[in-house]
Amino acid sequence: QVQLVESGGGLVQAGGSLRLSCVASGRTNYAMGWFRQAPGKEREFVAAINWIGSNTDYADSVKGRFTISRDNAKNTMYLRMNSLRPEDTAVYYCAGRFGYSTSRNEYNYWGQGTQVTVSS
């Protein structure tokens, strides 16, 4: 059984920073990703990282501002978000799957989400 729990969301002003965390339990040797869903929009890919952390991908909208990382000793994945914009406002979800992917539909395990709100 795989369980994912996100934390670190909150309210921040435009230009500010946040760091999201996702703690995994159960089997943890899988690729992980961050996705987000804004009101009235579909859930979209943000970033992904493979099991050993050697490969990462980012959505064009967050490249250069967000950094995904993981600490397997702590079973934790992170998303460092800098230069936040109002359009980054969304519920952010962490997800896991056995095998690397950036496709939302290929992820099997999901956390409950954490709200990020960026004020202008």
mmCIF file of N, CA and C in Angstrom, residues 22-24 28-29 51-52 69-78:
data_model
loop_
_atom_site.group_PDB
_atom_site.id
_atom_site.type_symbol
_atom_site.label_atom_id
_atom_site.label_comp_id
_atom_site.label_asym_id
_atom_site.label_seq_id
_atom_site.Cartn_x
_atom_site.Cartn_y
_atom_site.Cartn_z
ATOM 1 N N CYS A 22 6.225 16.108 0.237
ATOM 2 C CA CYS A 22 5.352 14.946 0.068
ATOM 3 C C CYS A 22 6.054 13.760 0.712
ATOM 4 N N VAL A 23 5.466 13.252 1.773
ATOM 5 C CA VAL A 23 6.025 12.104 2.482
ATOM 6 C C VAL A 23 5.328 10.842 2.024
ATOM 7 N N ALA A 24 6.128 9.850 1.669
ATOM 8 C CA ALA A 24 5.593 8.592 1.169
ATOM 9 C C ALA A 24 5.747 7.486 2.203
ATOM 10 N N THR A 28 8.260 2.685 -1.662
ATOM 11 C CA THR A 28 8.634 4.045 -2.034
ATOM 12 C C THR A 28 9.600 4.108 -3.208
ATOM 13 N N ASN A 29 9.925 2.981 -3.815
ATOM 14 C CA ASN A 29 10.913 2.989 -4.895
ATOM 15 C C ASN A 29 10.239 3.256 -6.238
ATOM 16 N N TRP A 51 13.234 7.715 -9.711
ATOM 17 C CA TRP A 51 13.477 7.132 -8.385
ATOM 18 C C TRP A 51 14.799 7.595 -7.783
ATOM 19 N N ILE A 52 15.864 7.653 -8.582
ATOM 20 C CA ILE A 52 17.153 8.006 -7.996
ATOM 21 C C ILE A 52 17.438 9.503 -8.078
ATOM 22 N N SER A 69 12.847 17.863 -6.098
ATOM 23 C CA SER A 69 13.942 17.080 -5.545
ATOM 24 C C SER A 69 13.353 16.006 -4.637
ATOM 25 N N ARG A 70 14.186 15.080 -4.227
ATOM 26 C CA ARG A 70 13.726 14.043 -3.305
ATOM 27 C C ARG A 70 14.869 13.595 -2.409
ATOM 28 N N ASP A 71 14.509 13.138 -1.230
ATOM 29 C CA ASP A 71 15.447 12.580 -0.261
ATOM 30 C C ASP A 71 14.912 11.207 0.080
ATOM 31 N N ASN A 72 15.453 10.188 -0.561
ATOM 32 C CA ASN A 72 14.923 8.837 -0.376
ATOM 33 C C ASN A 72 15.161 8.303 1.032
ATOM 34 N N ALA A 73 16.175 8.804 1.710
ATOM 35 C CA ALA A 73 16.418 8.392 3.087
ATOM 36 C C ALA A 73 15.266 8.830 3.994
ATOM 37 N N LYS A 74 14.597 9.902 3.594
ATOM 38 C CA LYS A 74 13.464 10.423 4.365
ATOM 39 C C LYS A 74 12.123 10.119 3.705
ATOM 40 N N ASN A 75 12.165 9.386 2.597
ATOM 41 C CA ASN A 75 10.930 9.076 1.849
ATOM 42 C C ASN A 75 10.140 10.340 1.532
ATOM 43 N N THR A 76 10.843 11.384 1.163
ATOM 44 C CA THR A 76 10.209 12.680 0.965
ATOM 45 C C THR A 76 10.614 13.300 -0.363
ATOM 46 N N MET A 77 9.617 13.875 -1.035
ATOM 47 C CA MET A 77 9.845 14.631 -2.254
ATOM 48 C C MET A 77 9.500 16.092 -1.970
ATOM 49 N N TYR A 78 10.183 16.991 -2.655
ATOM 50 C CA TYR A 78 9.980 18.417 -2.416
ATOM 51 C C TYR A 78 9.679 19.143 -3.728
#
